[in-house]
PDB file of C-alpha atoms (C1' of nucleotides) in Angstrom:
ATOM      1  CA  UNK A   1       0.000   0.000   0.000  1.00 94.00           C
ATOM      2  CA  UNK A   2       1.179   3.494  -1.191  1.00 93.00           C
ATOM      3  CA  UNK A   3       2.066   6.163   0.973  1.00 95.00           C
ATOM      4  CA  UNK A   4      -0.849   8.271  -0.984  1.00 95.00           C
ATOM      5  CA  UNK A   5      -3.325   5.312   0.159  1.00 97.00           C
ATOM      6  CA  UNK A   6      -3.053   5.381   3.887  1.00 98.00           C
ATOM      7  CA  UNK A   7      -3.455   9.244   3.581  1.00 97.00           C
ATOM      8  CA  UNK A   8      -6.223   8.909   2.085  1.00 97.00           C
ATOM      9  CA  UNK A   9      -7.145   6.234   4.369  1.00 98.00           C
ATOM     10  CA  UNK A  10      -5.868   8.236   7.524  1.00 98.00           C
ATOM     11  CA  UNK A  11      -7.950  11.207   6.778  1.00 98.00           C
ATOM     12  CA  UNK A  12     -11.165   9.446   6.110  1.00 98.00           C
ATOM     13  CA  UNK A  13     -10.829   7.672   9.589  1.00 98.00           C
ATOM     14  CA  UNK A  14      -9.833  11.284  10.887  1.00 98.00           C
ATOM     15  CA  UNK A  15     -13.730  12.669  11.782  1.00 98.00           C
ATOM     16  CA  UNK A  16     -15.998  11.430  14.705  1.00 97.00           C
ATOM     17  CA  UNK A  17     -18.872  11.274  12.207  1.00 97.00           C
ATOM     18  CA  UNK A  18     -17.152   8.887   9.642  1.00 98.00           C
ATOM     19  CA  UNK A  19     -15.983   6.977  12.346  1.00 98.00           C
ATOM     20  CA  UNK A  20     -19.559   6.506  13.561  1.00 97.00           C
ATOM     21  CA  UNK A  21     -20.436   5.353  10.408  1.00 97.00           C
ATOM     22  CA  UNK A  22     -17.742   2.550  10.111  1.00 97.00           C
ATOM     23  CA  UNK A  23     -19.265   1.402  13.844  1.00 96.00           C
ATOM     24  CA  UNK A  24     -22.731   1.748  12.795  1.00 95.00           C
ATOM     25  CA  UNK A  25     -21.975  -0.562   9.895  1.00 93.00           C
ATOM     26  CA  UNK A  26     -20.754  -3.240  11.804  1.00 90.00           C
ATOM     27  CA  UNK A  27     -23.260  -3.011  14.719  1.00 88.00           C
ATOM     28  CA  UNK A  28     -25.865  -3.690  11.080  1.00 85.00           C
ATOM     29  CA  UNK A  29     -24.032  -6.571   9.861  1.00 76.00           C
ATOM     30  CA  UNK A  30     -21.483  -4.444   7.256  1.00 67.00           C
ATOM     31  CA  UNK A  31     -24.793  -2.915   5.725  1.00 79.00           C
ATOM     32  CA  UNK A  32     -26.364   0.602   6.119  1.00 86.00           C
ATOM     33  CA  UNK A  33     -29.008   2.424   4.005  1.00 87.00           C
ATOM     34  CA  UNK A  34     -28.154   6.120   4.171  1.00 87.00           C
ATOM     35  CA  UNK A  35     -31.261   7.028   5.341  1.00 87.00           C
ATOM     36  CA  UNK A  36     -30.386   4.830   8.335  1.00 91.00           C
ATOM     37  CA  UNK A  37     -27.525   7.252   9.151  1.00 95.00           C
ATOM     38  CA  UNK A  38     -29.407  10.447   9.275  1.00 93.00           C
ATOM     39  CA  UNK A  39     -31.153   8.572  12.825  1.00 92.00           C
ATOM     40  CA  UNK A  40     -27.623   8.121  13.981  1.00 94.00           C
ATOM     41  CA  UNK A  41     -25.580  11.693  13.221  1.00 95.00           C
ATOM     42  CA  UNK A  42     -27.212  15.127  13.523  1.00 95.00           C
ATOM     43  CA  UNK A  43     -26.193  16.407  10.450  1.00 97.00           C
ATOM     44  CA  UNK A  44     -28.164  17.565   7.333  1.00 96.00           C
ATOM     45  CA  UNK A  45     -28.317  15.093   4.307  1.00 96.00           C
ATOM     46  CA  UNK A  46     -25.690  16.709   2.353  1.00 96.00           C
ATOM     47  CA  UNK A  47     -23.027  16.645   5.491  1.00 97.00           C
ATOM     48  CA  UNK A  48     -23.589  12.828   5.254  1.00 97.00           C
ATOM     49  CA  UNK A  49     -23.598  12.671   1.586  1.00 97.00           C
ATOM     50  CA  UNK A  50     -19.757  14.063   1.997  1.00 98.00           C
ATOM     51  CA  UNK A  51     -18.860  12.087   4.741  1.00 98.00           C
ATOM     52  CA  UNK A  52     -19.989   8.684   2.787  1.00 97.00           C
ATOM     53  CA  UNK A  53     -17.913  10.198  -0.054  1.00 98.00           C
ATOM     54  CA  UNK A  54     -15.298  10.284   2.261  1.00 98.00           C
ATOM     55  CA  UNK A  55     -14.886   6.981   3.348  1.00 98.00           C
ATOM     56  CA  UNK A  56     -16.015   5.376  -0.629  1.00 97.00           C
ATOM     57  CA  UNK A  57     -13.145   7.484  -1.949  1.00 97.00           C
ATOM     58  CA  UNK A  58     -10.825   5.899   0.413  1.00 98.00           C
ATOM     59  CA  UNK A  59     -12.557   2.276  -0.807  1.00 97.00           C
ATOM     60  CA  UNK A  60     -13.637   2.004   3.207  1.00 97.00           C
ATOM     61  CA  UNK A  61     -16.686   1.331   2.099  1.00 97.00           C
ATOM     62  CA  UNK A  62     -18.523  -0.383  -1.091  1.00 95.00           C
ATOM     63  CA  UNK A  63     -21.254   1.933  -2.767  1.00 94.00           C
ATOM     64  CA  UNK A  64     -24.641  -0.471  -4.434  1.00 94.00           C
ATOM     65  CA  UNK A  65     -27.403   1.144  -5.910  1.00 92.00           C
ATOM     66  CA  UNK A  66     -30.906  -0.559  -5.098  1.00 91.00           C
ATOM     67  CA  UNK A  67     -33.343   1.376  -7.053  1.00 90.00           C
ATOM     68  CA  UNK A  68     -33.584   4.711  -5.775  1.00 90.00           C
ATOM     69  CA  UNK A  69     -31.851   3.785  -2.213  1.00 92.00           C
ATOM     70  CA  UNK A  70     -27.762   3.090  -2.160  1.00 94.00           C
ATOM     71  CA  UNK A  71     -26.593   0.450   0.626  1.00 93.00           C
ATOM     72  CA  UNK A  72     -22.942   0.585   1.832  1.00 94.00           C
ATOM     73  CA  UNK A  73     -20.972  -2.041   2.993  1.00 94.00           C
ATOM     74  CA  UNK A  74     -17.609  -1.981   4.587  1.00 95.00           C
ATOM     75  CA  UNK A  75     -14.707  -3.249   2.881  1.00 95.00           C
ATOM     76  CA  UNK A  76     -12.743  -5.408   5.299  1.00 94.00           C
ATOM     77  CA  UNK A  77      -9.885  -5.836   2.874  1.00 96.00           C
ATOM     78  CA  UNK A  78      -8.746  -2.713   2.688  1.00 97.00           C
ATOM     79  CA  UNK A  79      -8.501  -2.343   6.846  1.00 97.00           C
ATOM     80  CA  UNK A  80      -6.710  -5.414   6.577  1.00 98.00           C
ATOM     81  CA  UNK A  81      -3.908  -4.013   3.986  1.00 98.00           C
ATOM     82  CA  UNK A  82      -4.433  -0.668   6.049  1.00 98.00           C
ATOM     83  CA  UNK A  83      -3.553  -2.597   8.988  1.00 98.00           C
ATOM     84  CA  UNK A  84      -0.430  -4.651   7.410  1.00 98.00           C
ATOM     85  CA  UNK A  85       0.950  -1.140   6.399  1.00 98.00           C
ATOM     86  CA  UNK A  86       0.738   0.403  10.500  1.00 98.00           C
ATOM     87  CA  UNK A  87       2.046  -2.888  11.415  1.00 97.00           C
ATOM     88  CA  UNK A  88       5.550  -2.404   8.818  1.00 96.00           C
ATOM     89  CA  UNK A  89       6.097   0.323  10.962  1.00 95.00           C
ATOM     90  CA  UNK A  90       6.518  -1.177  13.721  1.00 89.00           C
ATOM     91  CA  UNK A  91       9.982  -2.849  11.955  1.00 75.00           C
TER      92      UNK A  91
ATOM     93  CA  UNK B   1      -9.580   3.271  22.785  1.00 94.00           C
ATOM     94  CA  UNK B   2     -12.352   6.435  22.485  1.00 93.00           C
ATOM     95  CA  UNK B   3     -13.018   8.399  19.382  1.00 95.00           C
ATOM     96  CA  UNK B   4     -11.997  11.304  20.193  1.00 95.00           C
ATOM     97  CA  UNK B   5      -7.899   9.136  20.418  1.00 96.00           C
ATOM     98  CA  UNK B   6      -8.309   7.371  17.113  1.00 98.00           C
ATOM     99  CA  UNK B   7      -9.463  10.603  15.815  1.00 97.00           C
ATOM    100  CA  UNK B   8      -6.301  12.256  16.597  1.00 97.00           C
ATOM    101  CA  UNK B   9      -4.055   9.295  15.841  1.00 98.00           C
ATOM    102  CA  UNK B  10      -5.804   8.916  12.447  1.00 98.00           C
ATOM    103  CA  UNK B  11      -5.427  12.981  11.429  1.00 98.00           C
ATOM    104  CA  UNK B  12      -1.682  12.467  12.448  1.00 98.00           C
ATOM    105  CA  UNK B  13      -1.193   9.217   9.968  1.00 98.00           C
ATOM    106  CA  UNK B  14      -3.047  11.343   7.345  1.00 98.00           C
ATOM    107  CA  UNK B  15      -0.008  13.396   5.740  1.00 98.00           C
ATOM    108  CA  UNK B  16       2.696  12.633   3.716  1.00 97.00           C
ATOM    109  CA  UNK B  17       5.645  14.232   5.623  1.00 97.00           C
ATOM    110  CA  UNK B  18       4.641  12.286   8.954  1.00 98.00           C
ATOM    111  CA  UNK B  19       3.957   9.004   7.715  1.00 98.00           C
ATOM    112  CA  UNK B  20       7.548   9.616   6.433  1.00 97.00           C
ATOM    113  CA  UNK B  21       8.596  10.483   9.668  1.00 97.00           C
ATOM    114  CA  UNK B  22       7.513   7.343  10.914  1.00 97.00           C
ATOM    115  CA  UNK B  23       8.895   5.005   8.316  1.00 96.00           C
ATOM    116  CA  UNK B  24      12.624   6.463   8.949  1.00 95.00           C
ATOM    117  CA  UNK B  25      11.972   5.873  12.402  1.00 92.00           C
ATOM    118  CA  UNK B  26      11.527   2.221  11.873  1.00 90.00           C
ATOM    119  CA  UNK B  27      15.006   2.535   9.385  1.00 88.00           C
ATOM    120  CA  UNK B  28      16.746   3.932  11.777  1.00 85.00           C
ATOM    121  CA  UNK B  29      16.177   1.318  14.719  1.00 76.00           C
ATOM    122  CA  UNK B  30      13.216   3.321  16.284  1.00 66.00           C
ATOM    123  CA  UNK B  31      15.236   6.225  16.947  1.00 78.00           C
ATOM    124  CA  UNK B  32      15.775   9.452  15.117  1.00 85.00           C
ATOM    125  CA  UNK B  33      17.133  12.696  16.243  1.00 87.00           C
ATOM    126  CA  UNK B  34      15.449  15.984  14.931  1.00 86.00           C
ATOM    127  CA  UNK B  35      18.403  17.234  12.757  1.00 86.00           C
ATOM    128  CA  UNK B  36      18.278  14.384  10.497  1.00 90.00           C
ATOM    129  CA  UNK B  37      14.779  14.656   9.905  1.00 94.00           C
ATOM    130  CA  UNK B  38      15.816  17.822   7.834  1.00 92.00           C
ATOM    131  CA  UNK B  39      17.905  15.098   5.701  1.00 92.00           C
ATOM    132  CA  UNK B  40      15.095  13.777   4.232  1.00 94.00           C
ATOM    133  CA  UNK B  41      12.244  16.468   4.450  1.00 95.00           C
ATOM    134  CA  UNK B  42      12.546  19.327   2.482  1.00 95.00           C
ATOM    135  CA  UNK B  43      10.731  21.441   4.670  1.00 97.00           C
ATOM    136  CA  UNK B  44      11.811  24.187   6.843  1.00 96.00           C
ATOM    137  CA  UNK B  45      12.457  23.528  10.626  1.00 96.00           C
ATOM    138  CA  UNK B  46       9.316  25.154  12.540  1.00 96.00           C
ATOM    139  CA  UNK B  47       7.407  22.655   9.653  1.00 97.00           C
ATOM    140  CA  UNK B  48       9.216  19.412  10.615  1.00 97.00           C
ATOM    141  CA  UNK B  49       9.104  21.099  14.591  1.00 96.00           C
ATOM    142  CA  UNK B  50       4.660  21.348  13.857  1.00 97.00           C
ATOM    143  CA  UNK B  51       4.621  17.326  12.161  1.00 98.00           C
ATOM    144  CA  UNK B  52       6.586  15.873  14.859  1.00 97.00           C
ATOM    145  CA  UNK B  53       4.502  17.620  17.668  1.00 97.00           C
ATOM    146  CA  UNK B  54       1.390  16.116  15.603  1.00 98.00           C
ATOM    147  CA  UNK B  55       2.754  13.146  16.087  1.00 98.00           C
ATOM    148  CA  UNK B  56       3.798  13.186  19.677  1.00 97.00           C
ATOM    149  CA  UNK B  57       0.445  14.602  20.498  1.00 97.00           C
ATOM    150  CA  UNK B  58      -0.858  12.081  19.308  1.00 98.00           C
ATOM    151  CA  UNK B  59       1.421   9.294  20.956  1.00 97.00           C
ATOM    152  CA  UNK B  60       2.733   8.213  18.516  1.00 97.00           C
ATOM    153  CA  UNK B  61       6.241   8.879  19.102  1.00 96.00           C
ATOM    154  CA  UNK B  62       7.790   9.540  22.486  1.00 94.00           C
ATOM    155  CA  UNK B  63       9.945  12.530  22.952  1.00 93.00           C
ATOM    156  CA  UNK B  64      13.256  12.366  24.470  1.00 93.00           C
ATOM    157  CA  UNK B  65      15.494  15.233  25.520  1.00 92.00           C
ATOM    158  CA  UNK B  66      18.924  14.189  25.378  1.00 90.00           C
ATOM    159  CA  UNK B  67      21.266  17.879  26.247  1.00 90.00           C
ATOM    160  CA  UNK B  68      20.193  20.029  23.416  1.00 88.00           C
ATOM    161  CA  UNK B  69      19.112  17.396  21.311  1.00 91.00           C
ATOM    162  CA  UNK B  70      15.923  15.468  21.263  1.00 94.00           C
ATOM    163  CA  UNK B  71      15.400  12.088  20.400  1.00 92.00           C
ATOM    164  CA  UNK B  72      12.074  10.525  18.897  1.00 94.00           C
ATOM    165  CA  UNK B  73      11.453   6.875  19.522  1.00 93.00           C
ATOM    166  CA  UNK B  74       7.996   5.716  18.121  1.00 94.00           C
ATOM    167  CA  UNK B  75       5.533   4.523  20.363  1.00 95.00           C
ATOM    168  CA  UNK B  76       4.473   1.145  19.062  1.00 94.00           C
ATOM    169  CA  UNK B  77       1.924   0.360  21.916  1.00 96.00           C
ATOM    170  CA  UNK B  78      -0.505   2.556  20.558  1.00 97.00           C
ATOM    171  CA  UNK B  79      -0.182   1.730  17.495  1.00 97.00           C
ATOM    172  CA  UNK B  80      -1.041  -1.998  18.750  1.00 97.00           C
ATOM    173  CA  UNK B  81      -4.231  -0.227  20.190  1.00 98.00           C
ATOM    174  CA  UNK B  82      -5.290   1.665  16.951  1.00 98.00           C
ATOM    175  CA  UNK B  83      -5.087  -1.469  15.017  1.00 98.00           C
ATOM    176  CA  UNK B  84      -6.524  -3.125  17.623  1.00 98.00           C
ATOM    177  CA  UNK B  85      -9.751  -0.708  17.268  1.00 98.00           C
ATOM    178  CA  UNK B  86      -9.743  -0.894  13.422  1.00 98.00           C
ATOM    179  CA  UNK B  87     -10.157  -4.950  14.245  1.00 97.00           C
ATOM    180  CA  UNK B  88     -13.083  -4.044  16.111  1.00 96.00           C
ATOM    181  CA  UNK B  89     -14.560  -2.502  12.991  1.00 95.00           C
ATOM    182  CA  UNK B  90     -14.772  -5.684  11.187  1.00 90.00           C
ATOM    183  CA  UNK B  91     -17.019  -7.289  13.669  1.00 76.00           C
TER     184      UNK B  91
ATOM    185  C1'  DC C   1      29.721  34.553  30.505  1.00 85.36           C
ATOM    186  C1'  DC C   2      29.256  34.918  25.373  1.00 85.36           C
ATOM    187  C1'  DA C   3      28.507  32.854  21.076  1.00 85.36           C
ATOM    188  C1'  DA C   4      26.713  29.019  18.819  1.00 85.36           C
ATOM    189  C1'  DT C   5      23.660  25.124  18.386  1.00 85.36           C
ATOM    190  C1'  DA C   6      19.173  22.671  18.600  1.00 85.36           C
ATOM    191  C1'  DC C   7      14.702  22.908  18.799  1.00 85.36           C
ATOM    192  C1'  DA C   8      10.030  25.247  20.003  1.00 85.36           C
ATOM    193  C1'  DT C   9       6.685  28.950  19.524  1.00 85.36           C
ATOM    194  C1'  DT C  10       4.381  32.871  17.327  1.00 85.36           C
ATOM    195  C1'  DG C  11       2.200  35.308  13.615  1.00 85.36           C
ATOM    196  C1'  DA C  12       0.784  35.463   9.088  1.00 85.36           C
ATOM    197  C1'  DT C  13      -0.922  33.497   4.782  1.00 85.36           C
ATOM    198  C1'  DA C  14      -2.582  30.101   1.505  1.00 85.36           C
ATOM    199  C1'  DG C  15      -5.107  26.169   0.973  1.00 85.36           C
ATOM    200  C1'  DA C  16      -8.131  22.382   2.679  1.00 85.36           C
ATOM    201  C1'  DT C  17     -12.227  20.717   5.291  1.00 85.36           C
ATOM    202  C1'  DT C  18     -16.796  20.823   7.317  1.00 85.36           C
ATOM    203  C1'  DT C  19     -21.197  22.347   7.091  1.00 85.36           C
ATOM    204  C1'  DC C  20     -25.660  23.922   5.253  1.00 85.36           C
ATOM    205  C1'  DA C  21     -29.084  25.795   1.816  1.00 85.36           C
ATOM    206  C1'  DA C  22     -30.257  25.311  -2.674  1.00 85.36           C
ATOM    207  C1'  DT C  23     -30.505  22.678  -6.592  1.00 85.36           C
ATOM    208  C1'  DG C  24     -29.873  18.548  -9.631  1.00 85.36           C
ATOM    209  C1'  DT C  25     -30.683  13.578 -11.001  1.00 85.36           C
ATOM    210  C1'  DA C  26     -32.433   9.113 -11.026  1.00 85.36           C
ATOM    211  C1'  DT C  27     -36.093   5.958  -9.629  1.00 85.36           C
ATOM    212  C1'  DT C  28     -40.511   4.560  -8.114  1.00 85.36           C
ATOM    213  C1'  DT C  29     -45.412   5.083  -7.396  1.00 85.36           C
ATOM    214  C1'  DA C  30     -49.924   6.880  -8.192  1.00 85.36           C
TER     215       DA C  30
ATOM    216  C1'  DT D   1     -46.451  11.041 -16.987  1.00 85.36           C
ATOM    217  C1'  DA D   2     -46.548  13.877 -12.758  1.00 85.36           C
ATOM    218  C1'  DA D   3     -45.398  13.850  -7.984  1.00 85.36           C
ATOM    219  C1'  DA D   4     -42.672  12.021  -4.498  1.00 85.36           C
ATOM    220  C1'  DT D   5     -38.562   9.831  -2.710  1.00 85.36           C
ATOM    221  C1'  DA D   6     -33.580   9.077  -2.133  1.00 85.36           C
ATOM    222  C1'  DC D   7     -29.427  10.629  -2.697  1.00 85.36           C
ATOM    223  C1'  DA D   8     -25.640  13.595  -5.073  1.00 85.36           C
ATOM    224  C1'  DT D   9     -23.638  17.998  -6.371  1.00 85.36           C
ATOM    225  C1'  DT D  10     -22.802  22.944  -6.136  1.00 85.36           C
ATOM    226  C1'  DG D  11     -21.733  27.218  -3.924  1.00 85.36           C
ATOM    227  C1'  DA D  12     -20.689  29.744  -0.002  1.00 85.36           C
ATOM    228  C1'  DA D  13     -19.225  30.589   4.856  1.00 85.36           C
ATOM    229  C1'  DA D  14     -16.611  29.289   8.876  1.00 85.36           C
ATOM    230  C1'  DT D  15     -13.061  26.767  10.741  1.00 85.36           C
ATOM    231  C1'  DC D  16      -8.832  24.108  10.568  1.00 85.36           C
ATOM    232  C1'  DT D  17      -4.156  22.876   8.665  1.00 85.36           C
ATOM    233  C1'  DA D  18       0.411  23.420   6.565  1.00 85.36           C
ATOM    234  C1'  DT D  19       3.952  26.315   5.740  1.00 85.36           C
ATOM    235  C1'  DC D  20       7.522  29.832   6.360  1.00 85.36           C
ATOM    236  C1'  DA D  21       9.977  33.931   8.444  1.00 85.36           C
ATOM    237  C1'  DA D  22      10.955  35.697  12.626  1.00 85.36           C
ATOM    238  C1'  DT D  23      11.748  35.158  17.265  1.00 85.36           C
ATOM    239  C1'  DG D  24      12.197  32.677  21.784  1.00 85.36           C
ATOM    240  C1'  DT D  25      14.428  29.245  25.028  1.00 85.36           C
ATOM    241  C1'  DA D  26      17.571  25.905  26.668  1.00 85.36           C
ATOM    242  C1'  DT D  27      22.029  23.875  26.505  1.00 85.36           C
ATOM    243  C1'  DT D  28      26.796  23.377  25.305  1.00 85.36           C
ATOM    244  C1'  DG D  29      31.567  24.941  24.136  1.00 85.36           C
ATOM    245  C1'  DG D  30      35.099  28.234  24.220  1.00 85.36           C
TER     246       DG D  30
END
DNA sequence: CCAATACATTGATAGATTTCAATGTATTTA
DNA sequence: TAAATACATTGAAATCTATCAATGTATTGG
């Protein structure tokens, strides 16, 4: 994993709301419907929309379209190779 | 490990210049002294001075006053417990 | 003790991030 | 096909971050 990546990465896990998401998502078996978020975080749909950006951008999380609703899911694979990177630096 | 910690570690890990910070501290045995920083930074010294505080701030590195020199060592236990929270995430 | 060295802090500026209101786009339902 | 729903995008304001020049503070050497 680039060094470019686990910015990315880094700054997406960076923000109490994003990280709320990512525990949210787990607590619903890796699967949230955005509207589900909005009962969780008291911020206006937009806010969210960025903050799910966020975290898709830095492949956190998997975007699906259901019709008019959009599901996320988290991708465990890339915490993995997130995690093999912190652990490198520990020589 | 609370939010508000992983928040803080993760904004640290989320530039360029301190995640190279850290990597040279693994090269050089866990140890680096603030003058050789410079060597492979090309940033001025209050810049390298504001990364390394983000970093210590964040725990990640321990600070060391040795005389008129100051040593970083990296902090590897909390690393252990930031991975270990990103492990939670996966449920 | 004075000059030099090593690093931290302050102040200022440019750029990035967070947030919301307004608007846009796709999809479903009536 | 018109209205409603679900979410994304845009634009703007406020706050935060990164950077450097200048300055401050210990500590060491002469």
């Amino acid at each position: 994993m680039d060094v470019r990546k686990v910015e990315r990465i880094s700054k997406a896990l960076s923000d109490p709301s994003r990280i709320l998401i990512l525990q949210q998502l787990r607590e619903k078996e890796d699967c949230l419907y955005c509207h589900e978020i909005s009962d969780f975080i008291d911020l206006t749909q937009p806010s969210i929309s960025h903050h799910v950006k966020q975290l898709s951008d830095a492949d956190l999380i998997f975007v699906v379209k259901e019709g008019r609703n959009v599901k996320y899911k988290l991708n465990s694979c890339i915490l993995d190779e997130y995690v093999g990177f912190l652990n490198t630096l520990k020589g």
